[in-house]
Coordinates of C-alpha atoms in Angstrom, one line a residue:
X1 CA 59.6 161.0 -156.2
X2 CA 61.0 157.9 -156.5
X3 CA 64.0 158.1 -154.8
X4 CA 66.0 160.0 -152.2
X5 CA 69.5 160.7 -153.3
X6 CA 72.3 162.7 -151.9
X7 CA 71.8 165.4 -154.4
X8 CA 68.1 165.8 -153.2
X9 CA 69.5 165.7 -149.3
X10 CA 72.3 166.8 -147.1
X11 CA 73.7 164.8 -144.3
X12 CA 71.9 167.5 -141.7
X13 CA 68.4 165.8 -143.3
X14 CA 67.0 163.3 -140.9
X15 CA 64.1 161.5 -141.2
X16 CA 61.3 162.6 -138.5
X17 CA 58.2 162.0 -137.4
X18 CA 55.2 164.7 -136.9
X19 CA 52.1 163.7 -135.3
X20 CA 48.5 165.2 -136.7
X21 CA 46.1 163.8 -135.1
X22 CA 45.8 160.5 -132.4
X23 CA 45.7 157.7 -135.9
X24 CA 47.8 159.6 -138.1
X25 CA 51.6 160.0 -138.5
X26 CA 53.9 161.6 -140.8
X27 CA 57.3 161.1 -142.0
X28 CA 59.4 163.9 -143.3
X29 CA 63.1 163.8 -144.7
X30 CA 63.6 167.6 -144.6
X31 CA 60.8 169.4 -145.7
X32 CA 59.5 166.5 -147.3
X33 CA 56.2 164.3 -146.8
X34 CA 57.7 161.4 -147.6
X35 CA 54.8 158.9 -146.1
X36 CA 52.0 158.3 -143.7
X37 CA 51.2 155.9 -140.9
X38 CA 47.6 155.5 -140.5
X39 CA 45.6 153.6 -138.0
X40 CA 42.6 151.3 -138.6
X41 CA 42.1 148.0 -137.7
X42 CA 46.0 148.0 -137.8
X43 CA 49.0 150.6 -138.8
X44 CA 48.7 151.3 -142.3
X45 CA 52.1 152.6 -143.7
X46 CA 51.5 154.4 -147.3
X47 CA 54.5 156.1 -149.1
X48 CA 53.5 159.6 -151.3
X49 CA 54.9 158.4 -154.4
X50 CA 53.2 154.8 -154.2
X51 CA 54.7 151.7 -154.3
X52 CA 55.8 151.0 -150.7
X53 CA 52.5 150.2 -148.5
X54 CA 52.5 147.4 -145.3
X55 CA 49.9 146.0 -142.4
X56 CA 51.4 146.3 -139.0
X57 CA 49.9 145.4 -135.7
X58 CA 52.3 148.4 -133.6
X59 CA 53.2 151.8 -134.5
X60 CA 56.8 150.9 -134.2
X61 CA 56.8 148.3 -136.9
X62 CA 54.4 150.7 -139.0
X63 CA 57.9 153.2 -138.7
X64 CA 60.3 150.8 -139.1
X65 CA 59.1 149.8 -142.3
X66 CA 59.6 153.5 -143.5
X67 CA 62.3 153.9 -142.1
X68 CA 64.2 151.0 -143.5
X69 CA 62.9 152.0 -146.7
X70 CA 64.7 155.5 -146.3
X71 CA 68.3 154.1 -145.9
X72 CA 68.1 151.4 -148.6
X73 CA 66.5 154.5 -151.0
X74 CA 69.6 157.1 -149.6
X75 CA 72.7 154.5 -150.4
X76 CA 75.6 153.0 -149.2
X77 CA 76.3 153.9 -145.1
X78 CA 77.7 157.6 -145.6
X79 CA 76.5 158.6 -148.7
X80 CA 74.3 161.6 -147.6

């Protein structure tokens, strides 16, 4: 996957976050594993499909970098 489009995704898809274990994180878009957060030294963010990675020193960064990735990677505001 390279990108999340409407087509892939209705609006009722929201990007959550599943917790395995006490240093790992998931995010899903619908039944999706669309990255990880792991924690280390700091909060490692890896995407599945490669290409989006980051060093953060809180969780919530670690997220919002995900996160932020989602909306740019889903369009224009109301395009889901």
């Amino acid at each position: 996957m390279t990108s999340l489009s409407s087509s892939e995704h209705s609006g009722s898809d929201d990007l959550r976050w599943v917790v395995m274990d006490a240093q790992t994180w998931e995010a899903r878009w619908g039944s999706e594993v669309i990255g990880t957060v792991l924690l280390g030294s700091s909060y490692e963010v890896r995407a599945q499909f490669g290409g989006l990675g980051g060093s953060h020193t809180s969780l919530e960064s670690a997220k919002a970098q995900l996160e932020a990735w989602v909306r740019w990677q889903s369009g224009p505001p109301g395009a889901l």
